[in-house]
Amino acid sequence: MSGAALGIEIVLVFFLALFLLHRYGDFKKQQRMVLFGTLLAWYLCFLIVFILPLDVSTTIYRQCIEDHEEHISVSTISPTNHTTPNATMAPTKRSVPTLCYKPWSYIPEGIMPVFWRVVYWTSQCLTWLLLPFMQSYARSGGFSITGKIKTALIENAIYYGTYLLIFGSLLIYVAVHPEWHLSWYELQTIGITAANTWGLFLLVLLLGYGLVEIPRSYWNASRHGHLLMKTYFKASKLMTEKADAEENLEDVMEEVRKVSESIKYNHPLRKCIDTILRKCPVDYQEKMGRNMDDYEDFDDKQNTYPTEKSLVKLHKQVIYVVQRHNRTRVQWQILLQQAIHLEDVAKNETSLSHQFVHSFPSCEPAGWFCRYIYTPTVEWYWECLLKPWFYRLLSVVLTLFSVAVVWSECTFFSTRPVLSLFAVFIQLAERDYNYLYIEMACFITIFFLCTCVYSTVFRIRVFNYYYLASHHQTDAYSLQFSGMLFCRLTPPLCLNFLGLIHMDSAISHQQKLQTAYTSIMGSMRVLSFIANGFYIYYPMLIVILCIATYFSLGTRCLNLLGFQQFMDDSEMTSDLIDEGKELIRRERRKRQRMEDGENRRREWKERYGNQREDFTARNRSSHEMKETNYSESSRDRQAKYSRSGTRVERDCIELLQDAEPLDFNADALTDDPLDAESGRPAGGRYLSMSSSRNRIFDDV
């Protein structure tokens, strides 16, 4: 099992990152470079979170081996002639076991430092160098790779120039200062410390919001009335945004139409126009295509054409407005479905049949899970009875975790006595060397911290420039910006977690074996004012942030600035709720009319469709029978009224009439009534036509 756990987690984390990217990104429309950069950033950050518990258990095992060897060496060196048989050794500070059990997930020595070094520096190169450049490249409206690269370099010149100026100033100061003689390792540690300090500053802000908002969101989810009112509020705001997006799309498409009509096929910039048209919606492309005249030509002297720079700007606007229009349209459909489902839950709560009834049943056939397991009765008990209590219980558990995190963040620097709750749990398990418990406790703790931080990253919205929308509606800029945030937040988050469990000697000031992750970060004693000051006292600010989040101070400030937020005691919120309720009612009536129309057409088809098909089949068969009888009677009449001649003439007649052109033979010809030698003519036939033409002149 040596190293097997590491390999399994590497594979599982990759599929987790791929699943999240598929949920928020669009594999079909977005650029491969954008998807690859975002996937790599998310994958590396999740990898650090999932592999760190294995590093902790491996470090505890190595600490056990080191203590055991030290104890053996001390026992061997100590003299034995001063001891008596009844004498006992003085107890040591650390209990040394007689045998150290190797954990099931033990990673051989030498693998983890290389692994952490590759993962950390790759993530830092992504967040500080590659992702900002790729972000500007994907957002650029250039028509060629060279143009996009040029635009990205210009936009990032200030960004990169600022960092180069700061780094150069520090190097000059260190070189000029006579008392400082820093090596490359110490310069590397200073750079890592600066990056982690910036990340810790943002980490505490996001963590203080998530520790309160996540438990409260699950508690509010158990209140169906509150959740329905909030959905109405979101519907009102989303409809306003949707109408604004449609209006912007119309304005930009009108500008595209004018430019497309002015630049014809013989113009050098026509390729740029075709590129812009391919980014437009299909219905607008068809409208613009019908208004084009391929043979119309204009003189350059009589018309003013837009420049390539203006077309680049127009291309960028088209990409933005089309993506925003598609996102609001999809979000409106999803929110409408959620509102209808919540209204159905409210109606079914008073149902005495205990059968969950949907207002608009799904048109797709139910699968085996819905037919046999998740039946309407089970759905009623889950939606109306069990789900609210489950969310309340989950909210209470998350609240206890949040309180433990806040307490540990304020007391993790105290080692005697140990006040951090997570450090107490790990040290209790360390005494018995229960590695599975250690790994599970570490994983649950760091997973909760990451959930509080990452969920805040997924929830925040900076106007329309940064917004992570599910169902493949996130643009390239927001995807890459989230990758940058993850790469900057994950390393300080892991260091903060190691400080909570007293596994970071730079903060706990204990003579313990460091983890492989801490070893690549370097010694924080190079910058003692950060290790002993900022890293210890700044996380205490999380208490103030949690209090501000609990009383919704940020929401109230945004509401005062004119950004409507959901508040129970606001008149504006009540008006938006009423407006959203009317919008949902209107959409419900619209969908109900469509459903009734489909049902009427289905009933009409079931009632009259079979009769019509049978009637059509009978008419078709009778028509075919009439045609068959008519053809047979026509052949009989032709056979009756045709004059008898020689055999060759009759052969020609039959071939022309298509009687039996393929199956004709002489034997069948003898059975023809025309060859009968009987003197009595056939019934109903005139005598003048029954005899041969040669017999008329027999007596002449």
PDB file of C-alpha atoms in Angstrom, residues 198-336:
ATOM      1  CA  TRP A 198      -1.407  38.487   0.551  1.00  0.00           C
ATOM      2  CA  GLY A 199      -3.384  35.241   0.440  1.00  0.00           C
ATOM      3  CA  LEU A 200      -3.944  35.211   4.217  1.00  0.00           C
ATOM      4  CA  PHE A 201      -5.281  38.759   4.076  1.00  0.00           C
ATOM      5  CA  LEU A 202      -7.952  37.708   1.579  1.00  0.00           C
ATOM      6  CA  LEU A 203      -8.442  34.308   3.234  1.00  0.00           C
ATOM      7  CA  VAL A 204      -9.612  35.753   6.558  1.00  0.00           C
ATOM      8  CA  LEU A 205     -12.149  37.987   4.801  1.00  0.00           C
ATOM      9  CA  LEU A 206     -13.675  35.105   2.846  1.00  0.00           C
ATOM     10  CA  LEU A 207     -13.512  32.669   5.758  1.00  0.00           C
ATOM     11  CA  GLY A 208     -15.261  35.094   8.122  1.00  0.00           C
ATOM     12  CA  TYR A 209     -18.154  35.341   5.668  1.00  0.00           C
ATOM     13  CA  GLY A 210     -18.394  31.624   4.944  1.00  0.00           C
ATOM     14  CA  LEU A 211     -18.309  30.479   8.578  1.00  0.00           C
ATOM     15  CA  VAL A 212     -21.594  32.295   9.226  1.00  0.00           C
ATOM     16  CA  GLU A 213     -23.292  32.258   5.847  1.00  0.00           C
ATOM     17  CA  ILE A 214     -23.049  28.527   5.117  1.00  0.00           C
ATOM     18  CA  PRO A 215     -24.831  27.357   8.316  1.00  0.00           C
ATOM     19  CA  ARG A 216     -27.378  30.148   7.950  1.00  0.00           C
ATOM     20  CA  SER A 217     -28.069  29.249   4.311  1.00  0.00           C
ATOM     21  CA  TYR A 218     -28.931  25.656   5.279  1.00  0.00           C
ATOM     22  CA  TRP A 219     -31.133  26.879   8.124  1.00  0.00           C
ATOM     23  CA  ASN A 220     -32.998  29.198   5.768  1.00  0.00           C
ATOM     24  CA  ALA A 221     -33.319  26.366   3.243  1.00  0.00           C
ATOM     25  CA  SER A 222     -35.393  24.469   5.815  1.00  0.00           C
ATOM     26  CA  ARG A 223     -37.914  27.346   5.844  1.00  0.00           C
ATOM     27  CA  HIS A 224     -39.956  26.895   2.679  1.00  0.00           C
ATOM     28  CA  GLY A 225     -41.772  30.214   3.030  1.00  0.00           C
ATOM     29  CA  HIS A 226     -38.557  32.186   3.417  1.00  0.00           C
ATOM     30  CA  LEU A 227     -36.936  30.325   0.532  1.00  0.00           C
ATOM     31  CA  LEU A 228     -39.940  30.970  -1.727  1.00  0.00           C
ATOM     32  CA  MET A 229     -39.915  34.696  -0.920  1.00  0.00           C
ATOM     33  CA  LYS A 230     -36.218  34.862  -1.706  1.00  0.00           C
ATOM     34  CA  THR A 231     -36.824  33.067  -4.996  1.00  0.00           C
ATOM     35  CA  TYR A 232     -39.462  35.667  -5.923  1.00  0.00           C
ATOM     36  CA  PHE A 233     -36.946  38.380  -5.077  1.00  0.00           C
ATOM     37  CA  LYS A 234     -34.315  36.755  -7.307  1.00  0.00           C
ATOM     38  CA  ALA A 235     -36.847  36.385 -10.113  1.00  0.00           C
ATOM     39  CA  SER A 236     -37.605  40.106 -10.071  1.00  0.00           C
ATOM     40  CA  LYS A 237     -33.922  41.071 -10.177  1.00  0.00           C
ATOM     41  CA  LEU A 238     -33.108  38.462 -12.808  1.00  0.00           C
ATOM     42  CA  MET A 239     -35.931  39.607 -15.065  1.00  0.00           C
ATOM     43  CA  THR A 240     -34.550  43.153 -14.911  1.00  0.00           C
ATOM     44  CA  GLU A 241     -31.098  41.878 -15.778  1.00  0.00           C
ATOM     45  CA  LYS A 242     -32.526  39.698 -18.558  1.00  0.00           C
ATOM     46  CA  ALA A 243     -34.375  42.638 -20.109  1.00  0.00           C
ATOM     47  CA  ASP A 244     -31.231  44.760 -19.895  1.00  0.00           C
ATOM     48  CA  ALA A 245     -29.197  42.000 -21.553  1.00  0.00           C
ATOM     49  CA  GLU A 246     -31.729  41.698 -24.390  1.00  0.00           C
ATOM     50  CA  GLU A 247     -31.704  45.462 -24.919  1.00  0.00           C
ATOM     51  CA  ASN A 248     -27.905  45.544 -25.050  1.00  0.00           C
ATOM     52  CA  LEU A 249     -27.922  42.646 -27.485  1.00  0.00           C
ATOM     53  CA  GLU A 250     -30.353  44.468 -29.768  1.00  0.00           C
ATOM     54  CA  ASP A 251     -28.201  47.607 -29.744  1.00  0.00           C
ATOM     55  CA  VAL A 252     -24.994  45.741 -30.518  1.00  0.00           C
ATOM     56  CA  MET A 253     -26.668  43.646 -33.236  1.00  0.00           C
ATOM     57  CA  GLU A 254     -27.957  46.829 -34.855  1.00  0.00           C
ATOM     58  CA  GLU A 255     -24.439  48.189 -34.916  1.00  0.00           C
ATOM     59  CA  VAL A 256     -23.176  44.927 -36.390  1.00  0.00           C
ATOM     60  CA  ARG A 257     -25.859  45.091 -39.082  1.00  0.00           C
ATOM     61  CA  LYS A 258     -24.848  48.593 -40.105  1.00  0.00           C
ATOM     62  CA  VAL A 259     -21.181  47.637 -40.269  1.00  0.00           C
ATOM     63  CA  SER A 260     -21.994  44.469 -42.195  1.00  0.00           C
ATOM     64  CA  GLU A 261     -24.013  46.404 -44.775  1.00  0.00           C
ATOM     65  CA  SER A 262     -21.282  49.006 -45.228  1.00  0.00           C
ATOM     66  CA  ILE A 263     -18.435  46.506 -45.698  1.00  0.00           C
ATOM     67  CA  LYS A 264     -19.130  44.269 -48.683  1.00  0.00           C
ATOM     68  CA  TYR A 265     -17.423  41.136 -49.893  1.00  0.00           C
ATOM     69  CA  ASN A 266     -14.811  42.974 -51.903  1.00  0.00           C
ATOM     70  CA  HIS A 267     -13.484  44.855 -48.857  1.00  0.00           C
ATOM     71  CA  PRO A 268     -10.290  43.649 -47.074  1.00  0.00           C
ATOM     72  CA  LEU A 269     -12.005  43.838 -43.663  1.00  0.00           C
ATOM     73  CA  ARG A 270     -14.817  41.510 -44.718  1.00  0.00           C
ATOM     74  CA  LYS A 271     -13.083  38.571 -43.014  1.00  0.00           C
ATOM     75  CA  CYS A 272     -13.308  40.423 -39.713  1.00  0.00           C
ATOM     76  CA  ILE A 273     -17.027  40.991 -40.263  1.00  0.00           C
ATOM     77  CA  ASP A 274     -17.539  37.290 -40.978  1.00  0.00           C
ATOM     78  CA  THR A 275     -15.758  36.439 -37.731  1.00  0.00           C
ATOM     79  CA  ILE A 276     -18.051  38.799 -35.819  1.00  0.00           C
ATOM     80  CA  LEU A 277     -21.154  37.363 -37.508  1.00  0.00           C
ATOM     81  CA  ARG A 278     -20.195  33.836 -36.468  1.00  0.00           C
ATOM     82  CA  LYS A 279     -20.304  34.970 -32.835  1.00  0.00           C
ATOM     83  CA  CYS A 280     -23.837  36.376 -33.210  1.00  0.00           C
ATOM     84  CA  PRO A 281     -26.984  34.335 -32.473  1.00  0.00           C
ATOM     85  CA  VAL A 282     -28.341  32.236 -35.335  1.00  0.00           C
ATOM     86  CA  ASP A 283     -31.540  34.239 -35.872  1.00  0.00           C
ATOM     87  CA  TYR A 284     -29.559  37.477 -36.208  1.00  0.00           C
ATOM     88  CA  GLN A 285     -27.185  35.808 -38.653  1.00  0.00           C
ATOM     89  CA  GLU A 286     -30.124  34.804 -40.859  1.00  0.00           C
ATOM     90  CA  LYS A 287     -31.591  38.319 -40.782  1.00  0.00           C
ATOM     91  CA  MET A 288     -28.292  39.898 -41.727  1.00  0.00           C
ATOM     92  CA  GLY A 289     -27.679  37.313 -44.434  1.00  0.00           C
ATOM     93  CA  ARG A 290     -30.980  38.098 -46.174  1.00  0.00           C
ATOM     94  CA  ASN A 291     -30.160  41.802 -46.384  1.00  0.00           C
ATOM     95  CA  MET A 292     -26.800  41.302 -48.101  1.00  0.00           C
ATOM     96  CA  ASP A 293     -26.287  41.942 -51.809  1.00  0.00           C
ATOM     97  CA  ASP A 294     -23.340  40.062 -53.233  1.00  0.00           C
ATOM     98  CA  TYR A 295     -23.123  42.127 -56.399  1.00  0.00           C
ATOM     99  CA  GLU A 296     -23.433  45.567 -54.865  1.00  0.00           C
ATOM    100  CA  ASP A 297     -20.196  47.529 -54.981  1.00  0.00           C
ATOM    101  CA  PHE A 298     -19.204  50.836 -53.477  1.00  0.00           C
ATOM    102  CA  ASP A 299     -16.442  53.269 -54.114  1.00  0.00           C
ATOM    103  CA  ASP A 300     -13.983  53.877 -51.294  1.00  0.00           C
ATOM    104  CA  LYS A 301     -14.112  57.594 -51.948  1.00  0.00           C
ATOM    105  CA  GLN A 302     -17.858  57.828 -51.365  1.00  0.00           C
ATOM    106  CA  ASN A 303     -18.162  55.754 -48.178  1.00  0.00           C
ATOM    107  CA  THR A 304     -16.516  55.865 -44.774  1.00  0.00           C
ATOM    108  CA  TYR A 305     -15.553  52.448 -43.441  1.00  0.00           C
ATOM    109  CA  PRO A 306     -14.794  51.512 -39.830  1.00  0.00           C
ATOM    110  CA  THR A 307     -11.205  50.854 -38.852  1.00  0.00           C
ATOM    111  CA  GLU A 308      -9.816  47.538 -37.675  1.00  0.00           C
ATOM    112  CA  LYS A 309      -9.457  48.927 -34.154  1.00  0.00           C
ATOM    113  CA  SER A 310     -13.162  49.739 -34.006  1.00  0.00           C
ATOM    114  CA  LEU A 311     -13.982  46.249 -35.305  1.00  0.00           C
ATOM    115  CA  VAL A 312     -11.852  44.728 -32.532  1.00  0.00           C
ATOM    116  CA  LYS A 313     -13.833  46.718 -29.986  1.00  0.00           C
ATOM    117  CA  LEU A 314     -17.104  45.655 -31.619  1.00  0.00           C
ATOM    118  CA  HIS A 315     -15.988  42.015 -31.598  1.00  0.00           C
ATOM    119  CA  LYS A 316     -15.287  42.225 -27.885  1.00  0.00           C
ATOM    120  CA  GLN A 317     -18.716  43.747 -27.256  1.00  0.00           C
ATOM    121  CA  VAL A 318     -20.424  41.007 -29.279  1.00  0.00           C
ATOM    122  CA  ILE A 319     -18.709  38.267 -27.270  1.00  0.00           C
ATOM    123  CA  TYR A 320     -19.725  39.917 -24.003  1.00  0.00           C
ATOM    124  CA  VAL A 321     -23.376  40.677 -24.811  1.00  0.00           C
ATOM    125  CA  VAL A 322     -24.054  37.272 -26.409  1.00  0.00           C
ATOM    126  CA  GLN A 323     -22.603  35.421 -23.421  1.00  0.00           C
ATOM    127  CA  ARG A 324     -24.562  37.578 -20.992  1.00  0.00           C
ATOM    128  CA  HIS A 325     -27.795  37.114 -22.939  1.00  0.00           C
ATOM    129  CA  ASN A 326     -27.391  33.324 -22.990  1.00  0.00           C
ATOM    130  CA  ARG A 327     -26.535  33.251 -19.293  1.00  0.00           C
ATOM    131  CA  THR A 328     -29.574  35.273 -18.196  1.00  0.00           C
ATOM    132  CA  ARG A 329     -31.866  33.220 -20.431  1.00  0.00           C
ATOM    133  CA  VAL A 330     -30.665  29.910 -18.960  1.00  0.00           C
ATOM    134  CA  GLN A 331     -30.714  31.252 -15.405  1.00  0.00           C
ATOM    135  CA  TRP A 332     -34.279  32.453 -15.855  1.00  0.00           C
ATOM    136  CA  GLN A 333     -35.435  28.991 -16.904  1.00  0.00           C
ATOM    137  CA  ILE A 334     -33.644  27.391 -13.952  1.00  0.00           C
ATOM    138  CA  LEU A 335     -35.027  29.912 -11.466  1.00  0.00           C
ATOM    139  CA  LEU A 336     -38.514  29.491 -12.897  1.00  0.00           C
TER     140      LEU A 336
END
